[in-house]
mmCIF file of C-alpha atoms in Angstrom:
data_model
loop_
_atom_site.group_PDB
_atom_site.id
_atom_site.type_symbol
_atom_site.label_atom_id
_atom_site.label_comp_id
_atom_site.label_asym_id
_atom_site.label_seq_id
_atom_site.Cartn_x
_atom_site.Cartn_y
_atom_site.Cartn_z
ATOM 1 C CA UNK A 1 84.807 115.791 100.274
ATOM 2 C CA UNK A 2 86.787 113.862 102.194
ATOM 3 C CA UNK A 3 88.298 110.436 100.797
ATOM 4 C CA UNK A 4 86.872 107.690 102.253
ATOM 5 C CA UNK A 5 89.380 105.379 102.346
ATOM 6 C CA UNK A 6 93.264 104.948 103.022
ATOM 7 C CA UNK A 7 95.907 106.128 101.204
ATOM 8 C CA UNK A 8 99.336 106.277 103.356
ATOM 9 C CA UNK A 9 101.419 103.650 103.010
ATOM 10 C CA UNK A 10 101.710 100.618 105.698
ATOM 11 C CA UNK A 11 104.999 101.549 106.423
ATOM 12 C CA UNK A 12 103.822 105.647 107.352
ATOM 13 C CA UNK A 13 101.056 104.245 109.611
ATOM 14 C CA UNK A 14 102.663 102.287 111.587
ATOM 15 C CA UNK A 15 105.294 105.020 112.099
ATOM 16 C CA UNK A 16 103.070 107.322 113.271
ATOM 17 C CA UNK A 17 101.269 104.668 115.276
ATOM 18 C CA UNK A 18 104.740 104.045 117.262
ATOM 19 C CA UNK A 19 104.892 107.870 117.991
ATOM 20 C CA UNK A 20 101.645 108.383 119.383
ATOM 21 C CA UNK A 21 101.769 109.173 123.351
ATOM 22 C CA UNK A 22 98.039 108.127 124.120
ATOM 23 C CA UNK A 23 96.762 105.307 125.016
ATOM 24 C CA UNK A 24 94.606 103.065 122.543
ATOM 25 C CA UNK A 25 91.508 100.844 123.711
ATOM 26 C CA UNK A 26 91.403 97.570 121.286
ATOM 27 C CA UNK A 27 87.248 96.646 121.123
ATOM 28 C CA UNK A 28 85.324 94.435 119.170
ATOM 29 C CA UNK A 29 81.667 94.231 118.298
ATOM 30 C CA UNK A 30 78.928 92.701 116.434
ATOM 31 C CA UNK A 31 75.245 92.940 115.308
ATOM 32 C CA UNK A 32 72.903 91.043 113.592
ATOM 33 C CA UNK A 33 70.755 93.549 111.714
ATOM 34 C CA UNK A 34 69.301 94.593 108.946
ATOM 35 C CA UNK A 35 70.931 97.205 106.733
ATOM 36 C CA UNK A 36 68.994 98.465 103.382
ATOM 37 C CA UNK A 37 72.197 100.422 101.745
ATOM 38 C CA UNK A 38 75.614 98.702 103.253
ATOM 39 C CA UNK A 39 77.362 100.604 100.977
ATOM 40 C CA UNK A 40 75.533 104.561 102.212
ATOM 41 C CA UNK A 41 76.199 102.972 105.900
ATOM 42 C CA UNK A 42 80.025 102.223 105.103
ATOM 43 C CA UNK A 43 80.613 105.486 104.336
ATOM 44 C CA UNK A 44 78.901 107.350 106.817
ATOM 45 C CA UNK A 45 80.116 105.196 109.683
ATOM 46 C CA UNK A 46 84.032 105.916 108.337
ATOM 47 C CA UNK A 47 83.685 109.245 108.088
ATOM 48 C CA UNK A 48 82.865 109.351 111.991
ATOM 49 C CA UNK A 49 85.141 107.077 113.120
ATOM 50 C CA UNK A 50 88.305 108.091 111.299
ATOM 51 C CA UNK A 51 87.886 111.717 112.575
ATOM 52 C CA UNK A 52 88.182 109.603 115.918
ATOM 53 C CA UNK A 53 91.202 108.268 114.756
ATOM 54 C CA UNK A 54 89.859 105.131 114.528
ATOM 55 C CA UNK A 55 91.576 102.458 113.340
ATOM 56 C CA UNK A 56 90.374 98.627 112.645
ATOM 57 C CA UNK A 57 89.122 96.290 110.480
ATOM 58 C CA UNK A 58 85.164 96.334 109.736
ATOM 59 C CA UNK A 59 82.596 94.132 107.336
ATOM 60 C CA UNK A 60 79.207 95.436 107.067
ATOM 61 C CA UNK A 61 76.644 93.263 104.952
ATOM 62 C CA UNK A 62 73.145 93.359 105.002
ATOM 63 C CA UNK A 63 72.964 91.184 107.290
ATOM 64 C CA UNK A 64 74.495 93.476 110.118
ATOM 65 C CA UNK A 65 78.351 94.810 111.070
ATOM 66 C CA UNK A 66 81.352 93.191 112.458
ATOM 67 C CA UNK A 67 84.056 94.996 113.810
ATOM 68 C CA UNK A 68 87.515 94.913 115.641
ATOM 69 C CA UNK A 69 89.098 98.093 116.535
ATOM 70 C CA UNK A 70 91.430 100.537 118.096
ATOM 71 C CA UNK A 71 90.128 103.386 119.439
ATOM 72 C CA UNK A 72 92.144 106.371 121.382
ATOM 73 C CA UNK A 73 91.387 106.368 124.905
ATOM 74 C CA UNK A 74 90.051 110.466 125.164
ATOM 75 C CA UNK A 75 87.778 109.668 122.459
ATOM 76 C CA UNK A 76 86.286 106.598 123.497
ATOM 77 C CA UNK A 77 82.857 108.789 125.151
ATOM 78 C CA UNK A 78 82.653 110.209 122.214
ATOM 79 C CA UNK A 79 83.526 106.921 119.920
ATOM 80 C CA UNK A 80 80.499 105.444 122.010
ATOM 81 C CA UNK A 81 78.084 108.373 121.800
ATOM 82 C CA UNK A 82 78.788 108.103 117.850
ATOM 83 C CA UNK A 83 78.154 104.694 117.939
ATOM 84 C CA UNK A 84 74.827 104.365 120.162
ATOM 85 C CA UNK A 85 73.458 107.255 117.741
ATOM 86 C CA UNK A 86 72.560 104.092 115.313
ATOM 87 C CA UNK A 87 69.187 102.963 115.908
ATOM 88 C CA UNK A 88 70.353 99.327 115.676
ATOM 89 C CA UNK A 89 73.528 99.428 117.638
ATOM 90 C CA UNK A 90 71.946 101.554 120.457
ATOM 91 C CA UNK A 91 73.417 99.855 124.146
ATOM 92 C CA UNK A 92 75.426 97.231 121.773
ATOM 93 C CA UNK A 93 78.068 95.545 124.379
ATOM 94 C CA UNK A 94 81.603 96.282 123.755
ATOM 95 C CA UNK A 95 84.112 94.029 123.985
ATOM 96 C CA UNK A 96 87.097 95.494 125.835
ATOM 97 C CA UNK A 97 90.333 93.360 125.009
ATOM 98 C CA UNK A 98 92.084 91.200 127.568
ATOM 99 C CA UNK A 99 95.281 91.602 126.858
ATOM 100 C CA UNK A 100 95.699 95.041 125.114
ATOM 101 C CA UNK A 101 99.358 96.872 123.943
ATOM 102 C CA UNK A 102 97.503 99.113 121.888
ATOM 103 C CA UNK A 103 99.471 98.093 118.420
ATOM 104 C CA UNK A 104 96.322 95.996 117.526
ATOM 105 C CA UNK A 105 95.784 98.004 114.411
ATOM 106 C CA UNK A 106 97.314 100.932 112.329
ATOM 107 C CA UNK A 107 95.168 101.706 109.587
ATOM 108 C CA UNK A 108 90.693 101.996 109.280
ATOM 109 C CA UNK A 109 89.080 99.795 106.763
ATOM 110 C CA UNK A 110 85.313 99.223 106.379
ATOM 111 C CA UNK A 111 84.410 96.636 103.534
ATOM 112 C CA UNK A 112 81.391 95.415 102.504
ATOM 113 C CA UNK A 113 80.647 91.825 102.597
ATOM 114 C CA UNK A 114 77.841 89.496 101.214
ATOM 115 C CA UNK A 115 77.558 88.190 105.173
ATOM 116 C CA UNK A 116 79.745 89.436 108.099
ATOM 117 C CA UNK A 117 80.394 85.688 108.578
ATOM 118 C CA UNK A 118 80.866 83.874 105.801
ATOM 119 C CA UNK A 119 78.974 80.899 106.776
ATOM 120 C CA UNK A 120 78.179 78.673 103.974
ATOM 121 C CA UNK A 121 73.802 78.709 104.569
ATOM 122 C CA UNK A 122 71.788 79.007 101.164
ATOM 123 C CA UNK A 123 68.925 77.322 103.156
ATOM 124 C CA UNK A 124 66.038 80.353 102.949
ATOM 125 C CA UNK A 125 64.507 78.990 105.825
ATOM 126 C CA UNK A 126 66.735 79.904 107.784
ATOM 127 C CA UNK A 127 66.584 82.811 110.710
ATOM 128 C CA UNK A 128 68.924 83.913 112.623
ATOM 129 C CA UNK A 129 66.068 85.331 115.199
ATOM 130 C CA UNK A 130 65.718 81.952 116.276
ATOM 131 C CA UNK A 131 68.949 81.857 118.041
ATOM 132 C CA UNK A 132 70.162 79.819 121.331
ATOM 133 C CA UNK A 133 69.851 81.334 124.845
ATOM 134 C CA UNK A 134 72.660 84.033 125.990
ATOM 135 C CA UNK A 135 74.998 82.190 128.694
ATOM 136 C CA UNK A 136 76.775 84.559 130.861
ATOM 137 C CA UNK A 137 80.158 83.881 132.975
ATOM 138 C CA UNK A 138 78.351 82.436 136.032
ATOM 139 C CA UNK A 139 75.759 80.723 134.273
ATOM 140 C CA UNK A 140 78.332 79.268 132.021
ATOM 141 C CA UNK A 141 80.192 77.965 134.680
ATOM 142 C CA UNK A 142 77.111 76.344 136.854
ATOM 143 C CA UNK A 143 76.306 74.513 133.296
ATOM 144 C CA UNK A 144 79.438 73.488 132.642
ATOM 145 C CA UNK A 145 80.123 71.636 135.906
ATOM 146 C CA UNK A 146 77.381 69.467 134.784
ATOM 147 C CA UNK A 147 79.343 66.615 133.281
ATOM 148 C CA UNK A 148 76.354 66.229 130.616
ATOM 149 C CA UNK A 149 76.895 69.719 129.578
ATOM 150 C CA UNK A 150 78.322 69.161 126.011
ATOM 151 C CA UNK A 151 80.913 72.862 125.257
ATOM 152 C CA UNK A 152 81.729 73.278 121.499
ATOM 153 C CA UNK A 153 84.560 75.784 120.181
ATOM 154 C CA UNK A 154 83.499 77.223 116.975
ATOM 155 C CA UNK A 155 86.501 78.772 116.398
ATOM 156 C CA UNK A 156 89.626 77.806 113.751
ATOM 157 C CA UNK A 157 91.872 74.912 114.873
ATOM 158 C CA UNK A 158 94.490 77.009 115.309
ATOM 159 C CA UNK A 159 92.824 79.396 117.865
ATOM 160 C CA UNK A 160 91.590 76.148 119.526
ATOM 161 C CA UNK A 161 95.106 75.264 119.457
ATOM 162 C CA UNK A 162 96.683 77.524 122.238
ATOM 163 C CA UNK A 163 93.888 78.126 123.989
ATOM 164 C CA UNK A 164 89.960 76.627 125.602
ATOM 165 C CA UNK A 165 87.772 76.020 127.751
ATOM 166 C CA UNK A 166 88.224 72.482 129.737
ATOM 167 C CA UNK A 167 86.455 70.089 128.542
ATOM 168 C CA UNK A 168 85.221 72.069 125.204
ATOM 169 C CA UNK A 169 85.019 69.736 121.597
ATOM 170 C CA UNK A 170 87.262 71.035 118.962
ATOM 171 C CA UNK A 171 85.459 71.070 115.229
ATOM 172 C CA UNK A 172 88.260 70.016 113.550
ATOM 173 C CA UNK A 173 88.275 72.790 110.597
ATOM 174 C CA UNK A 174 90.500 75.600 109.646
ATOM 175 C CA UNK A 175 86.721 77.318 108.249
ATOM 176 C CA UNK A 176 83.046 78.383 110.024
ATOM 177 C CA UNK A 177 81.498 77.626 106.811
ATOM 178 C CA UNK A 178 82.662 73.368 107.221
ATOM 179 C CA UNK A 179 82.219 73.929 111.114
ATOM 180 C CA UNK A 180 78.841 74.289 110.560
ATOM 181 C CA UNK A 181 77.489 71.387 108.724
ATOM 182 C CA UNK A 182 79.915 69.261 110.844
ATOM 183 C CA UNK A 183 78.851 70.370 114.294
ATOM 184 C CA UNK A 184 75.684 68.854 113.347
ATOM 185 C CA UNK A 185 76.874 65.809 112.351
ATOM 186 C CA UNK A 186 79.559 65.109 115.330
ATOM 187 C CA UNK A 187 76.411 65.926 117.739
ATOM 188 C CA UNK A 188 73.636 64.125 115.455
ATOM 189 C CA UNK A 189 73.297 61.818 118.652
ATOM 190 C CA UNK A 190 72.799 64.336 121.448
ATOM 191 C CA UNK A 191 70.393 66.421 120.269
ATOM 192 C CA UNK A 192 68.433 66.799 123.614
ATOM 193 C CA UNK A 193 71.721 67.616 125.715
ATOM 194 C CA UNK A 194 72.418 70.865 126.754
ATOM 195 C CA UNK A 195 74.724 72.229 123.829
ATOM 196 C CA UNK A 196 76.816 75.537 124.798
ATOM 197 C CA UNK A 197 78.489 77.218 122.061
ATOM 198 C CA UNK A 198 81.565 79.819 122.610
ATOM 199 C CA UNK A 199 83.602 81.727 120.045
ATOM 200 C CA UNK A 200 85.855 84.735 120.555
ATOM 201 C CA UNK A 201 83.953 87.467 121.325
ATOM 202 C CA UNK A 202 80.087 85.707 120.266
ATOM 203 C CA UNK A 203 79.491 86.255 116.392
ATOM 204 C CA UNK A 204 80.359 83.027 115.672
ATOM 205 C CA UNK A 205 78.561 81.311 118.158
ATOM 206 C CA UNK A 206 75.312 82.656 117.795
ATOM 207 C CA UNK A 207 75.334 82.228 114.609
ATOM 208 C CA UNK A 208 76.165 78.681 115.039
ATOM 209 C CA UNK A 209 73.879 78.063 117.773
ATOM 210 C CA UNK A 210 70.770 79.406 115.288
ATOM 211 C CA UNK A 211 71.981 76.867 113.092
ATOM 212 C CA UNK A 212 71.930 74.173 115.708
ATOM 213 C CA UNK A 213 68.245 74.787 116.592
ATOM 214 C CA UNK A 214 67.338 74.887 112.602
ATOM 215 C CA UNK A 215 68.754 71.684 112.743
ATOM 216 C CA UNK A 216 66.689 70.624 115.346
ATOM 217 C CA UNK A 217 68.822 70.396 118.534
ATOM 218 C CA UNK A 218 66.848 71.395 121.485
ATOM 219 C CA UNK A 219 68.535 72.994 124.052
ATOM 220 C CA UNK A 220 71.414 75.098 122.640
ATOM 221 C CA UNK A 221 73.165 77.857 124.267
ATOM 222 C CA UNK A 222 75.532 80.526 123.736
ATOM 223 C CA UNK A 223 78.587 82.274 125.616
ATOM 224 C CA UNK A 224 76.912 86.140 126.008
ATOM 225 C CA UNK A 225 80.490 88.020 124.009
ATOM 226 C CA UNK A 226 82.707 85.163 123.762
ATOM 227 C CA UNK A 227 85.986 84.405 125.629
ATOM 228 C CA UNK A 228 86.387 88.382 125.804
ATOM 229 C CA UNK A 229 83.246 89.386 128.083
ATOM 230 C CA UNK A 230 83.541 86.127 129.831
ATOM 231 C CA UNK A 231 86.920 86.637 130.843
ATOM 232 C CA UNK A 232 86.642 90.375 131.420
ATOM 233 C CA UNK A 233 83.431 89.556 133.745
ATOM 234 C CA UNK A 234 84.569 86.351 135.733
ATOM 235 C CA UNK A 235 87.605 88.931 136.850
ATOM 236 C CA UNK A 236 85.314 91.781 137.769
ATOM 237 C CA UNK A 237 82.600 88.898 139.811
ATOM 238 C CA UNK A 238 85.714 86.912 141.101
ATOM 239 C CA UNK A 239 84.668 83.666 139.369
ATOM 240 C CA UNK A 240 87.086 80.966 138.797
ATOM 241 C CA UNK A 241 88.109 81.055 134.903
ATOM 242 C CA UNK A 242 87.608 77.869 133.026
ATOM 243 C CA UNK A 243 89.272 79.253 129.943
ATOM 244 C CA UNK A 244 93.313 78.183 129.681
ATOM 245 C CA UNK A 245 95.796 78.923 127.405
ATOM 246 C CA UNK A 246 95.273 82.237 124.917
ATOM 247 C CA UNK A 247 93.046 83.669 123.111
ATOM 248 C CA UNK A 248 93.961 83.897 119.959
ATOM 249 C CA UNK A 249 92.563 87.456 118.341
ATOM 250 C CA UNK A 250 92.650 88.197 114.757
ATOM 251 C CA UNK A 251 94.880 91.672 114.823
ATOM 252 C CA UNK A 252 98.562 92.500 115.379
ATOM 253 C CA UNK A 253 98.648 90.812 118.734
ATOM 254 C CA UNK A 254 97.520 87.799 117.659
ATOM 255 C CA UNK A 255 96.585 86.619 121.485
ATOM 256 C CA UNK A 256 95.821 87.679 124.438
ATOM 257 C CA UNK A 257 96.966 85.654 127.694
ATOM 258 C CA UNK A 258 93.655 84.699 129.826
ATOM 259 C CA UNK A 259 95.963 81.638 131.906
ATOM 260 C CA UNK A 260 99.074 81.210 132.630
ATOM 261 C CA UNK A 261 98.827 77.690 131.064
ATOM 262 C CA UNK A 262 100.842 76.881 128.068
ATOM 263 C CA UNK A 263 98.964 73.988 126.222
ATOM 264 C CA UNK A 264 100.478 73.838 122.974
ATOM 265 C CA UNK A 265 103.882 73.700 121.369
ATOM 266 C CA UNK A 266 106.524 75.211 118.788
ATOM 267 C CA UNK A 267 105.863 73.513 115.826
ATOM 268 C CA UNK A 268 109.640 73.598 114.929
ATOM 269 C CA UNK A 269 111.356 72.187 117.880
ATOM 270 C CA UNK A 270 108.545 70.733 119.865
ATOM 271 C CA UNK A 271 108.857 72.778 123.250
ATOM 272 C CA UNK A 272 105.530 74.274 124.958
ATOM 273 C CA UNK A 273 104.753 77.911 123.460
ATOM 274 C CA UNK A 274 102.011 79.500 122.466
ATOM 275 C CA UNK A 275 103.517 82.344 120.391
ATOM 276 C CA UNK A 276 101.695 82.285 116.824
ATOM 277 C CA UNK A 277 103.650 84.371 114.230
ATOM 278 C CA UNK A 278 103.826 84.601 110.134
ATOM 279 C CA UNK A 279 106.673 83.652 108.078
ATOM 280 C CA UNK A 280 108.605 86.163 107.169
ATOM 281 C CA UNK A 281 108.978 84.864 103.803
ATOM 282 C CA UNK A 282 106.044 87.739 101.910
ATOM 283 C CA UNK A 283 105.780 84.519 99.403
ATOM 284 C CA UNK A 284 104.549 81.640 102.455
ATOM 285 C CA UNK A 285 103.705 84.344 105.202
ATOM 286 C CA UNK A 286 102.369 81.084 106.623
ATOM 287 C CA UNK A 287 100.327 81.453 110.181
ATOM 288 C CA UNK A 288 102.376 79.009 113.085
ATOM 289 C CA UNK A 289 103.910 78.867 116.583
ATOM 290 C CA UNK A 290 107.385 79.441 117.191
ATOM 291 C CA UNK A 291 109.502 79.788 120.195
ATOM 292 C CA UNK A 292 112.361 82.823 120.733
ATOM 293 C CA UNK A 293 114.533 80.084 120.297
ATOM 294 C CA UNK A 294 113.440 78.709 116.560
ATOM 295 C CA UNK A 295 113.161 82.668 116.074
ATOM 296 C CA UNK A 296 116.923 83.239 116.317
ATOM 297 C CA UNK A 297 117.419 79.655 114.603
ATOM 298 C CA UNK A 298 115.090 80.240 111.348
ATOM 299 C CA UNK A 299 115.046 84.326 111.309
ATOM 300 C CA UNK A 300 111.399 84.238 111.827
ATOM 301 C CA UNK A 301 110.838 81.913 109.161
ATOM 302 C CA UNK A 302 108.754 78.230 109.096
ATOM 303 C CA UNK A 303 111.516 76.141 107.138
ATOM 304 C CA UNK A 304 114.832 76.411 105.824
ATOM 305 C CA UNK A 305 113.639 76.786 102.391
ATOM 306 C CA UNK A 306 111.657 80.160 103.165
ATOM 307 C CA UNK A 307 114.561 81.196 105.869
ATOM 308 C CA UNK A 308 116.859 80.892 102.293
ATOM 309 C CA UNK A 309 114.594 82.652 100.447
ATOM 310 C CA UNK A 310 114.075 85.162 103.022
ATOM 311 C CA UNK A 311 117.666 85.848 102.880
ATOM 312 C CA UNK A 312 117.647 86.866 99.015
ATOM 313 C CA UNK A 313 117.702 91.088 97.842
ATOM 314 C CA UNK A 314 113.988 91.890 97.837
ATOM 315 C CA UNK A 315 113.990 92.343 93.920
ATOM 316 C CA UNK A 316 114.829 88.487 93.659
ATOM 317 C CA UNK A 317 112.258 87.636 96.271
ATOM 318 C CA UNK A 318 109.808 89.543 93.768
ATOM 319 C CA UNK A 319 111.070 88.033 91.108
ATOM 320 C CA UNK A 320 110.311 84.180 92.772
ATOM 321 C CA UNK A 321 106.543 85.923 93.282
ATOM 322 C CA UNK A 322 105.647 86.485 89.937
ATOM 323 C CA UNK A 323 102.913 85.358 88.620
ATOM 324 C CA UNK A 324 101.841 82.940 91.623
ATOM 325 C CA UNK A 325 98.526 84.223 92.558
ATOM 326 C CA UNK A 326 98.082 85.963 95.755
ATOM 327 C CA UNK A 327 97.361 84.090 98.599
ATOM 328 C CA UNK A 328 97.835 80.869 96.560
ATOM 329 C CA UNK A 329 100.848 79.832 99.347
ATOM 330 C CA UNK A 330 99.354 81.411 102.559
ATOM 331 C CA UNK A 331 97.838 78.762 104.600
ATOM 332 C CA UNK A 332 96.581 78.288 108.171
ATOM 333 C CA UNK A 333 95.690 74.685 107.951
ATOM 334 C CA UNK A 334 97.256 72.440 110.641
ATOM 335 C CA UNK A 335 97.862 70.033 107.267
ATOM 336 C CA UNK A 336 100.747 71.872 106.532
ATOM 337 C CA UNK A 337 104.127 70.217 107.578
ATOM 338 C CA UNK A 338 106.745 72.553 109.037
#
């Protein structure tokens, strides 16, 4: 029997993912469904997928399956055959990236999860059936030139950061779970507006807009698979694109350009980039922007301090690790000072 999950080492895989002469397709998709055995599902859907060479990150809960992935271009027929075979993911869309280098991923891993978005509800009552209305690229445009039209980003602040739609509300929070209850709040007073909710490529959204109506907001809407199918269709229907900036994606790329616009800055020097990277100090690996220039300046790192420490034999770098718990320093939060 074959094993059913990794065990080459980081360094191996992304070796052999530099020598490969084909050409990857980066996808992402949800569902919302309901899945008796996550753990009998897990299993059988990596066994498939990593004789595809497959490779990508993937939560299943029993509340349905989340997934970002790489997928080798002569398999991807056969990737989507596989795929549609599932009663419950039978014509799902697929989310074809933007901006794709194929080096999104290098390695397949399928966890289980209590909820493919960790979102905070205990409420029982509520049902994610009752969701908002689907939104596609025209629609979404013809709504949003109504001035009234109220656009909320459930995404992180630091996606929001270097890239949106015009006009769209930030929810000032660095998790969905506080987005939530605080969407609510910062729209308690425009419940009868029309509402239109966007996210990357649409799990977050529809969640969110469920919770909206639950809440008891009226007319609430949702961007049909996020900035990626928007994008990808307003190119193919030559609409104009409202997004600007990037979109930031949660794999090795960490973006994909939809606009040429640059709207944010380094956070070392100031200057307009859009380039999010992680300090190269293992102990920080802190999530920010930096410019080529900061780059050269701090060796890839977000201060002086972990530039220093970067600098030190690995075994002393290990040795300044001990015993802080993992994670403890890694931090996305705009709080942070640089």
């Amino acid at each position: 029997m074959m094993a059913l999950h990794n065990r080459v080492s980081a360094a191996e895989l992304k070796q052999r993912l530099a020598k490969e002469t084909f050409k990857r397709v980066t996808i992402s998709f949800y569902q919302y469904a309901k899945i008796p055995d996550p753990q009998a599902f897990r299993d059988q859907l990596y066994e498939s997928l990593f004789k595809l060479d497959t490779f990508g990150r993937i939560y299943v809960a029993h509340e349905g399956i989340n997934a970002q992935i790489s997928v080798p271009e002569h398999h991807f027929d056969t990737f989507k055959d596989t795929l549609y075979a599932v009663d419950f993911l039978h014509g799902i869309r697929l989310n074809i990236a933007v901006d794709d280098d194929g080096k999104s991923f290098f390695v397949l891993k399928i966890k289980i999860r209590d909820k493919i978005v960790a979102d905070g509800i205990e409420d029982p009552t509520f049902d994610m059936a009752n969701r908002g209305r689907y939104v596609d690229a025209k629609t979404f445009n013809e709504l949003t030139a109504d001035p009234d039209t109220v656009i909320v980003d459930m995404r992180n602040h630091y996606e929001y950061e270097v890239g949106h739609f015009e006009g769209a509300i930030e929810v000032p929070s660095d998790t969905f779970r506080d987005q939530l209850p605080m969407a609510v709040d910062m729209l308690a007073d425009q419940k009868d507006k029309n509402i239109i909710m966007y996210c990357t490529g649409g799990i977050r959204c529809e969640k969110a807009s469920a919770y909206m109506l639950h809440n008891g907001f009226k007319n609430v809407f949702h961007l049909e698979g996020g900035i990626i199918e928007y994008t990808n269709k307003a190119r193919q229907q030559g609409l104009p694109i409202k997004f600007k900036g990037k979109n930031f994606v949660f794999d090795d790329r960490l973006g994909e350009r939809i606009s040429e616009d640059i709207i944010s800055h380094c956070h070392q020097c100031g200057e307009p980039c859009d380039t999010h990277t992680n300090c190269l100090n293992q102990g920080c690996h802190l999530l920010f922007i930096q410019c080529e220039s900061c780059a050269r300046k701090y060796n890839g790192c977000c201060s002086e301090a972990c530039q220093t420490v970067h600098a030190l034999p690995e075994e002393e770098q290990l040795e300044l690790r001990k015993g802080v718990e993992k994670g403890l320093m890694f931090n996305k939060s705009r709080r942070r000072k640089i």
